[in-house]
Coordinates of N, CA, C and O in Angstrom, one line a residue:
M1 N 68.8 31.8 153.5 CA 67.7 32.2 154.3 C 66.5 32.2 153.4 O 66.5 32.8 152.3
T2 N 65.4 31.7 153.9 CA 64.2 31.6 153.2 C 63.2 32.6 153.8 O 63.2 32.9 155.0
I3 N 62.3 33.0 153.0 CA 61.2 33.9 153.5 C 60.1 33.0 154.2 O 59.6 32.1 153.6
D4 N 59.8 33.4 155.4 CA 58.8 32.6 156.1 C 57.4 32.9 155.6 O 57.2 33.8 154.7
R5 N 56.4 32.3 156.1 CA 55.0 32.4 155.6 C 54.5 33.9 155.8 O 53.9 34.4 154.9
Q6 N 54.8 34.5 156.9 CA 54.4 35.9 157.1 C 55.0 36.8 156.1 O 54.4 37.7 155.5
A7 N 56.3 36.6 155.8 CA 57.0 37.4 154.9 C 56.5 37.2 153.5 O 56.4 38.1 152.6
A8 N 56.1 36.0 153.2 CA 55.6 35.6 151.9 C 54.3 36.5 151.6 O 54.0 36.8 150.4
D9 N 53.5 36.7 152.6 CA 52.3 37.6 152.5 C 52.7 39.0 152.1 O 51.9 39.7 151.5
L10 N 53.9 39.4 152.4 CA 54.3 40.8 152.2 C 55.1 41.0 150.9 O 55.4 42.1 150.5
T11 N 55.4 39.9 150.2 CA 56.2 40.0 149.0 C 55.6 40.8 147.9 O 56.3 41.4 147.1
E12 N 54.3 40.9 147.9 CA 53.6 41.7 146.9 C 53.5 43.2 147.3 O 53.1 44.1 146.5
A13 N 53.8 43.5 148.5 CA 53.6 44.9 149.0 C 54.7 45.8 148.4 O 55.8 45.4 148.0
G14 N 54.3 47.0 148.3 CA 55.2 48.0 147.7 C 56.3 48.4 148.7 O 56.2 48.2 149.9
D15 N 57.4 49.0 148.1 CA 58.5 49.4 149.0 C 58.1 50.4 150.0 O 58.6 50.4 151.2
W16 N 57.2 51.4 149.6 CA 56.8 52.4 150.6 C 56.1 51.8 151.8 O 56.4 52.1 152.9
Y17 N 55.2 50.8 151.5 CA 54.5 50.1 152.6 C 55.5 49.4 153.5 O 55.4 49.4 154.7
L18 N 56.4 48.7 152.9 CA 57.4 47.9 153.6 C 58.3 48.8 154.5 O 58.6 48.5 155.6
A19 N 58.7 49.9 153.9 CA 59.6 50.8 154.6 C 58.8 51.4 155.8 O 59.4 51.5 157.0
N20 N 57.6 51.8 155.6 CA 56.8 52.3 156.8 C 56.6 51.2 157.8 O 56.7 51.5 159.0
S21 N 56.3 50.0 157.4 CA 56.1 48.9 158.4 C 57.4 48.6 159.1 O 57.3 48.5 160.4
A22 N 58.5 48.6 158.4 CA 59.8 48.4 159.1 C 60.1 49.5 160.0 O 60.7 49.2 161.1
T23 N 59.8 50.7 159.7 CA 60.0 51.9 160.6 C 59.3 51.7 161.9 O 59.8 52.1 162.9
L24 N 58.2 51.0 161.8 CA 57.4 50.8 163.1 C 57.8 49.6 163.8 O 57.2 49.2 164.8
G25 N 58.9 48.9 163.3 CA 59.5 47.8 164.0 C 59.2 46.4 163.4 O 59.5 45.4 164.0
D26 N 58.5 46.4 162.3 CA 58.1 45.1 161.7 C 59.4 44.5 161.0 O 59.8 44.9 159.9
R27 N 60.0 43.6 161.7 CA 61.2 42.9 161.2 C 60.9 42.1 159.9 O 61.7 41.9 159.1
T28 N 59.7 41.5 159.8 CA 59.3 40.7 158.7 C 59.3 41.6 157.4 O 59.8 41.2 156.4
A29 N 58.8 42.8 157.5 CA 58.8 43.7 156.4 C 60.2 44.1 156.0 O 60.5 44.1 154.8
F30 N 61.1 44.3 156.9 CA 62.5 44.6 156.6 C 63.1 43.3 156.0 O 63.9 43.5 155.0
E31 N 62.8 42.2 156.4 CA 63.3 40.9 155.8 C 62.9 40.9 154.3 O 63.7 40.5 153.4
V32 N 61.7 41.3 154.0 CA 61.3 41.3 152.6 C 62.1 42.4 151.8 O 62.5 42.1 150.7
I33 N 62.4 43.5 152.4 CA 63.2 44.5 151.8 C 64.6 43.9 151.5 O 65.1 44.1 150.4
V34 N 65.2 43.2 152.4 CA 66.5 42.6 152.3 C 66.5 41.6 151.1 O 67.3 41.6 150.2
H35 N 65.5 40.8 151.1 CA 65.4 39.8 150.0 C 65.1 40.5 148.6 O 65.6 40.0 147.6
R36 N 64.4 41.5 148.6 CA 64.0 42.2 147.4 C 65.2 43.0 146.8 O 65.5 43.0 145.6
H37 N 66.0 43.7 147.7 CA 67.0 44.6 147.2 C 68.4 44.1 147.4 O 69.4 44.6 146.9
G38 N 68.6 43.0 148.2 CA 69.9 42.5 148.5 C 70.7 42.0 147.3 O 71.8 42.4 147.2
P39 N 70.0 41.3 146.3 CA 70.8 40.9 145.2 C 71.4 42.1 144.4 O 72.5 42.0 143.9
L40 N 70.6 43.2 144.2 CA 71.1 44.3 143.5 C 72.3 45.0 144.3 O 73.3 45.3 143.7
L41 N 72.2 45.1 145.6 CA 73.2 45.7 146.4 C 74.5 44.8 146.3 O 75.6 45.3 146.2
F42 N 74.3 43.5 146.3 CA 75.4 42.6 146.3 C 76.1 42.7 144.9 O 77.3 42.8 144.8
R43 N 75.3 42.8 143.8 CA 75.9 42.9 142.5 C 76.7 44.2 142.4 O 77.8 44.2 141.8
Y44 N 76.1 45.3 142.9 CA 76.8 46.6 142.8 C 78.1 46.5 143.6 O 79.2 46.9 143.1
A45 N 78.0 46.1 144.9 CA 79.2 46.0 145.7 C 80.2 45.1 145.1 O 81.4 45.4 145.2
R46 N 79.8 44.0 144.5 CA 80.8 43.0 143.9 C 81.6 43.6 142.8 O 82.7 43.3 142.6
R47 N 80.9 44.5 142.1 CA 81.6 45.2 141.0 C 82.5 46.3 141.4 O 83.3 46.8 140.7
M48 N 82.3 46.8 142.6 CA 83.1 47.9 143.1 C 84.2 47.5 144.1 O 85.1 48.3 144.3
L49 N 84.1 46.3 144.7 CA 85.1 45.9 145.7 C 85.9 44.7 145.3 O 85.6 44.0 144.3
A50 N 87.0 44.5 146.0 CA 88.0 43.6 145.6 C 87.7 42.1 146.0 O 88.1 41.2 145.3
N51 N 87.1 41.9 147.1 CA 86.9 40.5 147.5 C 85.5 40.3 148.1 O 84.9 41.2 148.6
D52 N 85.1 39.0 148.2 CA 83.8 38.7 148.7 C 83.6 39.1 150.1 O 82.5 39.4 150.5
H53 N 84.6 39.0 150.9 CA 84.5 39.3 152.3 C 84.1 40.8 152.5 O 83.2 41.1 153.2
D54 N 84.8 41.7 151.7 CA 84.4 43.1 151.7 C 83.0 43.3 151.2 O 82.3 44.2 151.8
V55 N 82.6 42.6 150.2 CA 81.3 42.8 149.6 C 80.2 42.4 150.6 O 79.3 43.2 150.8
A56 N 80.4 41.3 151.3 CA 79.4 40.8 152.3 C 79.4 41.8 153.4 O 78.3 42.2 153.9
D57 N 80.5 42.3 153.9 CA 80.5 43.3 154.9 C 79.8 44.6 154.6 O 79.0 45.1 155.3
V58 N 80.1 45.1 153.3 CA 79.4 46.3 152.9 C 77.9 46.2 152.8 O 77.2 47.0 153.2
V59 N 77.5 45.1 152.2 CA 76.0 44.9 152.1 C 75.4 44.7 153.4 O 74.3 45.3 153.7
Q60 N 76.0 44.0 154.3 CA 75.5 43.9 155.7 C 75.4 45.2 156.4 O 74.4 45.6 157.0
E61 N 76.5 46.0 156.3 CA 76.6 47.3 156.9 C 75.5 48.2 156.3 O 74.9 49.1 157.0
T62 N 75.3 48.1 155.0 CA 74.2 48.9 154.3 C 72.9 48.6 154.9 O 72.1 49.5 155.3
F63 N 72.5 47.3 155.1 CA 71.2 47.0 155.7 C 71.1 47.4 157.2 O 70.1 47.8 157.6
V64 N 72.2 47.3 157.9 CA 72.2 47.7 159.3 C 71.9 49.2 159.4 O 71.1 49.7 160.1
S65 N 72.6 50.0 158.5 CA 72.4 51.4 158.5 C 71.0 51.8 158.0 O 70.4 52.7 158.6
A66 N 70.5 51.0 157.0 CA 69.2 51.3 156.5 C 68.2 51.0 157.7 O 67.2 51.8 157.8
W67 N 68.3 50.0 158.4 CA 67.4 49.7 159.5 C 67.4 50.8 160.5 O 66.4 51.2 161.0
R68 N 68.6 51.3 160.8 CA 68.7 52.4 161.8 C 68.2 53.7 161.3 O 67.7 54.6 162.1
Q69 N 68.3 53.9 160.0 CA 67.9 55.2 159.4 C 66.5 55.2 158.7 O 66.1 56.1 158.0
L70 N 65.8 54.1 158.8 CA 64.5 54.0 158.1 C 63.6 55.2 158.4 O 62.8 55.6 157.5
G71 N 63.7 55.7 159.6 CA 62.8 56.9 159.9 C 63.2 58.1 159.1 O 62.3 59.0 158.9
S72 N 64.4 58.2 158.5 CA 64.7 59.3 157.6 C 64.4 59.1 156.2 O 64.5 60.0 155.4
F73 N 63.9 57.9 155.8 CA 63.5 57.7 154.4 C 62.1 58.3 154.2 O 61.1 58.0 154.8
R74 N 62.1 59.3 153.4 CA 60.9 60.1 153.1 C 60.2 59.8 151.8 O 59.2 60.4 151.5
G75 N 60.8 59.0 151.0 CA 60.2 58.6 149.7 C 60.5 59.6 148.6 O 59.8 59.6 147.6
G76 N 61.4 60.5 148.8 CA 61.8 61.5 147.8 C 62.4 60.8 146.6 O 62.4 61.3 145.5
S77 N 63.0 59.7 146.8 CA 63.5 58.8 145.8 C 63.0 57.4 146.1 O 62.4 57.2 147.1
S78 N 63.3 56.5 145.2 CA 62.8 55.1 145.5 C 63.6 54.5 146.6 O 64.7 54.9 146.9
L79 N 63.1 53.5 147.2 CA 63.8 52.8 148.3 C 65.1 52.2 147.7 O 66.1 52.2 148.4
Q80 N 65.0 51.7 146.5 CA 66.2 51.1 145.8 C 67.3 52.1 145.7 O 68.4 51.8 146.0
T81 N 67.0 53.3 145.3 CA 67.9 54.4 145.1 C 68.5 54.8 146.5 O 69.7 55.0 146.6
W82 N 67.7 54.9 147.5 CA 68.1 55.2 148.9 C 69.1 54.1 149.4 O 70.1 54.5 149.9
L83 N 68.8 52.9 149.2 CA 69.6 51.8 149.6 C 71.0 51.8 148.9 O 72.0 51.6 149.5
L84 N 70.9 52.0 147.6 CA 72.2 52.1 146.8 C 73.0 53.3 147.2 O 74.2 53.2 147.2
S85 N 72.4 54.4 147.6 CA 73.1 55.5 148.1 C 73.9 55.2 149.4 O 75.0 55.5 149.6
I86 N 73.2 54.5 150.3 CA 73.8 54.0 151.5 C 75.0 53.1 151.2 O 76.1 53.2 151.7
C87 N 74.7 52.2 150.3 CA 75.8 51.2 149.9 C 77.0 51.9 149.3 O 78.1 51.5 149.6
S88 N 76.7 52.9 148.5 CA 77.8 53.7 147.8 C 78.7 54.3 148.9 O 79.9 54.3 148.8
R89 N 78.1 54.9 149.9 CA 78.8 55.5 151.0 C 79.7 54.4 151.8 O 80.8 54.7 152.2
K90 N 79.1 53.3 152.0 CA 79.8 52.2 152.7 C 81.0 51.7 151.8 O 82.0 51.4 152.3
I91 N 80.8 51.7 150.5 CA 81.9 51.3 149.6 C 83.0 52.3 149.7 O 84.2 52.0 149.8
V92 N 82.7 53.6 149.7 CA 83.7 54.7 149.9 C 84.4 54.5 151.2 O 85.7 54.6 151.3
D93 N 83.7 54.2 152.3 CA 84.3 54.0 153.6 C 85.3 52.8 153.5 O 86.4 52.9 154.1
N94 N 84.9 51.8 152.8 CA 85.8 50.6 152.6 C 87.1 51.0 151.9 O 88.1 50.5 152.2
Y95 N 86.9 51.9 150.8 CA 88.1 52.3 150.1 C 89.1 53.1 151.0 O 90.3 53.0 150.9
R96 N 88.5 53.8 151.9 CA 89.3 54.6 152.8 C 90.2 53.7 153.7 O 91.3 54.1 154.1
V97 N 89.6 52.5 154.1 CA 90.3 51.6 154.9 C 91.4 50.9 154.2 O 92.5 50.7 154.6
K98 N 91.1 50.5 152.9 CA 92.1 49.8 152.2 C 91.9 49.9 150.7 O 90.7 50.1 150.3
R99 N 92.9 49.8 149.9 CA 92.8 50.0 148.5 C 92.3 48.7 147.8 O 92.7 47.6 148.2
A100 N 91.4 48.8 146.9 CA 90.8 47.6 146.2 C 91.9 46.9 145.4 O 92.8 47.5 144.8
Q101 N 91.8 45.6 145.4 CA 92.7 44.7 144.6 C 91.9 44.1 143.5 O 90.7 44.0 143.6
P102 N 92.5 43.6 142.4 CA 91.7 42.9 141.4 C 90.9 41.7 142.0 O 91.4 41.0 142.9
I103 N 89.8 41.5 141.4 CA 88.9 40.4 141.9 C 89.2 39.1 141.2 O 89.7 39.1 140.1
D104 N 88.9 38.0 141.8 CA 89.2 36.7 141.3 C 88.4 36.3 140.0 O 88.9 35.8 139.1
D105 N 87.1 36.6 140.0 CA 86.3 36.2 138.9 C 86.0 37.4 138.0 O 86.4 38.5 138.3
L106 N 85.4 37.1 136.9 CA 85.1 38.1 135.9 C 84.0 39.1 136.4 O 83.0 38.6 136.9
I107 N 84.2 40.3 136.1 CA 83.2 41.3 136.6 C 81.9 41.1 135.9 O 80.8 41.4 136.4
L108 N 81.9 40.6 134.7 CA 80.7 40.5 133.9 C 80.4 39.0 133.8 O 79.9 38.5 132.7
D109 N 80.6 38.2 134.8 CA 80.4 36.7 134.7 C 79.0 36.3 134.4 O 78.8 35.2 133.9
T110 N 78.1 37.2 134.6 CA 76.7 36.9 134.3 C 76.3 37.2 132.8 O 75.3 36.8 132.4
V111 N 77.2 37.9 132.1 CA 77.0 38.2 130.7 C 77.6 37.2 129.8 O 78.9 37.2 129.7
P112 N 76.9 36.4 129.1 CA 77.5 35.5 128.2 C 78.1 36.2 127.0 O 77.6 37.2 126.5
A113 N 79.3 35.7 126.5 CA 79.9 36.2 125.4 C 79.1 35.9 124.1 O 78.8 34.7 123.8
A114 N 78.7 36.9 123.4 CA 77.8 36.8 122.2 C 78.6 36.0 121.1 O 79.7 36.3 120.8
G115 N 77.9 35.0 120.6 CA 78.4 34.3 119.4 C 79.6 33.4 119.7 O 80.3 33.0 118.7
V116 N 79.9 33.2 120.9 CA 81.1 32.4 121.2 C 80.9 30.9 120.9 O 81.6 30.3 120.2
G117 N 79.8 30.4 121.4 CA 79.4 29.0 121.1 C 80.5 28.0 121.5 O 81.1 28.0 122.5
S118 N 80.9 27.2 120.5 CA 82.0 26.2 120.7 C 83.3 26.6 120.0 O 84.1 25.7 119.7
D119 N 83.4 27.9 119.7 CA 84.6 28.4 119.0 C 85.7 28.8 120.1 O 85.6 29.8 120.6
P120 N 86.7 27.9 120.3 CA 87.7 28.2 121.3 C 88.4 29.5 121.1 O 88.6 30.2 122.1
P121 N 88.8 29.9 119.9 CA 89.5 31.2 119.8 C 88.6 32.3 120.2 O 89.0 33.3 120.8
A122 N 87.3 32.3 119.8 CA 86.4 33.3 120.1 C 86.2 33.4 121.7 O 86.1 34.4 122.3
A123 N 86.1 32.2 122.3 CA 85.9 32.1 123.7 C 87.1 32.7 124.4 O 86.9 33.4 125.4
A124 N 88.3 32.4 124.0 CA 89.5 32.9 124.6 C 89.5 34.4 124.4 O 89.9 35.1 125.4
S125 N 89.2 34.9 123.3 CA 89.2 36.4 123.0 C 88.2 37.1 123.9 O 88.5 38.1 124.5
A126 N 87.0 36.5 124.1 CA 86.0 37.1 124.9 C 86.4 37.1 126.4 O 86.2 38.1 127.1
M127 N 87.0 36.0 126.8 CA 87.6 35.9 128.2 C 88.7 37.0 128.4 O 88.7 37.7 129.4
E128 N 89.5 37.1 127.4 CA 90.6 38.1 127.5 C 90.0 39.5 127.6 O 90.5 40.4 128.4
F129 N 89.0 39.8 126.8 CA 88.4 41.1 126.8 C 87.8 41.4 128.2 O 87.9 42.5 128.7
L130 N 87.0 40.4 128.7 CA 86.4 40.6 130.0 C 87.4 40.8 131.1 O 87.2 41.7 132.0
E131 N 88.5 40.1 131.1 CA 89.6 40.3 132.0 C 90.2 41.7 131.9 O 90.5 42.4 132.9
A132 N 90.4 42.2 130.7 CA 90.9 43.5 130.4 C 89.9 44.6 130.9 O 90.3 45.6 131.5
L133 N 88.6 44.4 130.7 CA 87.6 45.3 131.1 C 87.6 45.4 132.7 O 87.6 46.4 133.2
E134 N 87.7 44.2 133.3 CA 87.7 44.1 134.7 C 88.9 45.0 135.3 O 88.8 45.8 136.2
M135 N 90.1 44.8 134.7 CA 91.3 45.5 135.2 C 91.1 47.0 134.9 O 91.5 47.8 135.8
A136 N 90.6 47.4 133.8 CA 90.4 48.8 133.4 C 89.4 49.4 134.4 O 89.6 50.6 134.8
L137 N 88.4 48.7 134.7 CA 87.4 49.3 135.7 C 88.0 49.5 137.1 O 87.8 50.5 137.7
L138 N 88.9 48.5 137.5 CA 89.5 48.7 138.8 C 90.5 49.9 138.9 O 90.7 50.4 139.9
E139 N 90.9 50.3 137.7 CA 91.9 51.5 137.7 C 91.1 52.8 137.7 O 91.7 53.9 137.9
L140 N 89.8 52.8 137.4 CA 89.1 54.1 137.4 C 88.9 54.6 138.8 O 88.8 53.8 139.7
P141 N 88.8 55.9 138.9 CA 88.4 56.5 140.2 C 87.0 56.0 140.6 O 86.2 55.7 139.8
P142 N 86.8 55.9 141.9 CA 85.5 55.3 142.4 C 84.2 55.9 141.8 O 83.3 55.1 141.4
R143 N 84.1 57.2 141.7 CA 82.9 57.8 141.2 C 82.7 57.5 139.7 O 81.6 57.2 139.3
Q144 N 83.8 57.5 138.9 CA 83.7 57.1 137.5 C 83.3 55.7 137.4 O 82.4 55.3 136.6
R145 N 83.9 54.8 138.2 CA 83.6 53.4 138.1 C 82.1 53.2 138.5 O 81.4 52.4 137.9
S146 N 81.7 53.8 139.6 CA 80.3 53.7 140.1 C 79.3 54.1 139.0 O 78.3 53.5 138.7
S147 N 79.6 55.3 138.4 CA 78.7 55.8 137.3 C 78.6 54.9 136.2 O 77.5 54.6 135.6
W148 N 79.8 54.3 135.8 CA 79.8 53.4 134.6 C 79.0 52.1 134.9 O 78.2 51.7 134.2
V149 N 79.3 51.5 136.1 CA 78.6 50.3 136.5 C 77.1 50.5 136.6 O 76.3 49.7 136.1
L150 N 76.7 51.5 137.3 CA 75.3 51.8 137.5 C 74.6 52.0 136.2 O 73.4 51.6 136.0
R151 N 75.2 52.7 135.2 CA 74.6 53.0 133.9 C 74.6 51.8 133.0 O 73.6 51.4 132.4
E152 N 75.8 51.2 132.8 CA 76.0 50.2 131.8 C 75.5 48.8 132.2 O 75.1 48.0 131.4
I153 N 75.7 48.5 133.5 CA 75.4 47.2 134.0 C 74.0 47.2 134.6 O 73.2 46.3 134.3
E154 N 73.7 48.1 135.5 CA 72.4 48.2 136.2 C 71.4 49.0 135.4 O 70.2 49.0 135.8
E155 N 71.8 49.6 134.3 CA 70.9 50.3 133.4 C 70.0 51.4 134.1 O 68.8 51.6 133.9
M156 N 70.7 52.2 135.0 CA 70.0 53.3 135.7 C 70.1 54.6 134.9 O 71.0 54.7 134.1
T157 N 69.3 55.5 135.3 CA 69.3 56.8 134.6 C 70.4 57.7 135.3 O 70.7 57.4 136.5
F158 N 70.7 58.8 134.7 CA 71.7 59.7 135.3 C 71.1 60.4 136.6 O 71.8 60.7 137.5
V159 N 69.8 60.6 136.6 CA 69.1 61.1 137.7 C 69.3 60.2 138.9 O 69.7 60.6 140.0
Q160 N 69.0 58.9 138.7 CA 69.2 57.9 139.8 C 70.6 57.8 140.2 O 70.9 57.7 141.4
I161 N 71.6 57.8 139.3 CA 73.0 57.7 139.6 C 73.4 58.9 140.4 O 74.1 58.7 141.4
G162 N 72.9 60.1 140.0 CA 73.2 61.3 140.8 C 72.7 61.2 142.2 O 73.4 61.5 143.2
E163 N 71.5 60.7 142.4 CA 70.9 60.5 143.7 C 71.8 59.5 144.6 O 72.0 59.8 145.7
I164 N 72.2 58.4 143.9 CA 72.9 57.4 144.7 C 74.3 57.9 145.1 O 74.7 57.7 146.2
L165 N 75.0 58.6 144.2 CA 76.3 59.1 144.5 C 76.4 60.5 145.1 O 77.5 61.0 145.4
G166 N 75.2 61.1 145.3 CA 75.2 62.5 145.9 C 75.7 63.5 144.9 O 76.4 64.4 145.3
L167 N 75.4 63.4 143.6 CA 75.9 64.3 142.6 C 74.7 64.8 141.8 O 73.6 64.3 141.9
S168 N 74.9 65.9 141.1 CA 73.9 66.3 140.2 C 73.8 65.3 139.0 O 74.7 64.5 138.8
Q169 N 72.7 65.4 138.3 CA 72.5 64.6 137.1 C 73.7 64.8 136.1 O 74.2 63.9 135.5
D170 N 74.1 66.1 135.9 CA 75.1 66.4 135.0 C 76.5 65.9 135.4 O 77.3 65.5 134.6
A171 N 76.7 66.0 136.7 CA 78.0 65.5 137.3 C 78.1 63.9 137.1 O 79.1 63.4 136.7
A172 N 76.9 63.3 137.3 CA 76.9 61.8 137.1 C 77.2 61.5 135.6 O 77.9 60.6 135.3
R173 N 76.6 62.3 134.7 CA 76.8 62.1 133.3 C 78.3 62.3 133.0 O 78.9 61.6 132.2
G174 N 78.9 63.4 133.6 CA 80.3 63.7 133.3 C 81.2 62.5 133.8 O 82.1 62.2 133.1
H175 N 80.9 62.0 135.0 CA 81.7 60.8 135.4 C 81.6 59.7 134.5 O 82.6 59.0 134.2
H176 N 80.4 59.4 134.0 CA 80.1 58.3 133.1 C 80.9 58.5 131.8 O 81.5 57.6 131.3
F177 N 80.8 59.8 131.3 CA 81.5 60.1 130.0 C 83.0 59.9 130.2 O 83.6 59.3 129.3
R178 N 83.6 60.4 131.3 CA 85.1 60.2 131.5 C 85.4 58.7 131.6 O 86.4 58.3 131.1
A179 N 84.6 58.0 132.3 CA 84.9 56.5 132.5 C 84.8 55.8 131.1 O 85.7 55.0 130.8
T180 N 83.8 56.2 130.3 CA 83.6 55.6 129.0 C 84.8 55.9 128.1 O 85.3 55.0 127.4
R181 N 85.2 57.2 128.1 CA 86.4 57.6 127.3 C 87.6 56.8 127.7 O 88.4 56.3 126.9
T182 N 87.9 56.7 129.0 CA 89.0 56.0 129.5 C 89.0 54.5 129.2 O 90.0 54.0 128.7
L183 N 87.8 53.9 129.3 CA 87.7 52.5 129.0 C 87.9 52.3 127.5 O 88.5 51.3 127.1
R184 N 87.4 53.2 126.7 CA 87.5 53.1 125.2 C 89.0 53.2 124.9 O 89.5 52.4 124.0
E185 N 89.8 54.0 125.5 CA 91.2 54.2 125.2 C 91.9 52.9 125.7 O 92.8 52.4 124.9
R186 N 91.6 52.4 126.8 CA 92.3 51.2 127.4 C 92.0 49.9 126.7 O 92.7 49.0 126.7
L187 N 90.8 49.9 126.1 CA 90.3 48.7 125.4 C 90.2 48.8 123.9 O 89.5 48.1 123.3
H188 N 91.0 49.7 123.4 CA 91.0 50.0 121.9 C 91.3 48.7 121.1 O 90.9 48.6 120.0
R189 N 92.0 47.8 121.7 CA 92.4 46.6 120.9 C 91.2 45.8 120.5 O 91.3 45.1 119.5
W190 N 90.1 45.9 121.2 CA 89.0 45.1 121.0 C 87.9 45.8 120.1 O 86.8 45.3 120.0
R191 N 88.2 46.9 119.5 CA 87.3 47.6 118.7 C 87.0 46.8 117.4 O 87.8 46.2 116.8

């Protein structure tokens, strides 16, 4: 899907302006919101769910809910945080329907293995580590996993993570700490 000429004019607009315009029924402004925040929501959902079909459904459901709830967005947090919060709830709904299974590709497929180059043993070791990390993440409880992914992959603050997951900053930090401790124990072989 490409952004049309009218949407291109809005690409420089701030999230607050876009949200207000979309609340008034401006579908083009909402299209810009989708293009701006869709990749982040997709990355987050991809790391939390088992297959691409569920990921696509959750992201679509997130934007449908956001469209319906735009009138409730008051700007107390960023639009990105608000959308991630909706997405997080949709992911939990998905877990209630079915239990997540291991995903086909590497969870960190966008992160190149440092120093691997053309060294096959190092490349194999890096791949093995990423597969072990992926499996260890899948075994974490959803809130711990979300906290870890949002902090370590998406580089969000604990305040933002708390807003997204409906937790206090300290609770978000606690979930991240427990996730990190568990991952450290399960991945001790790669220290």
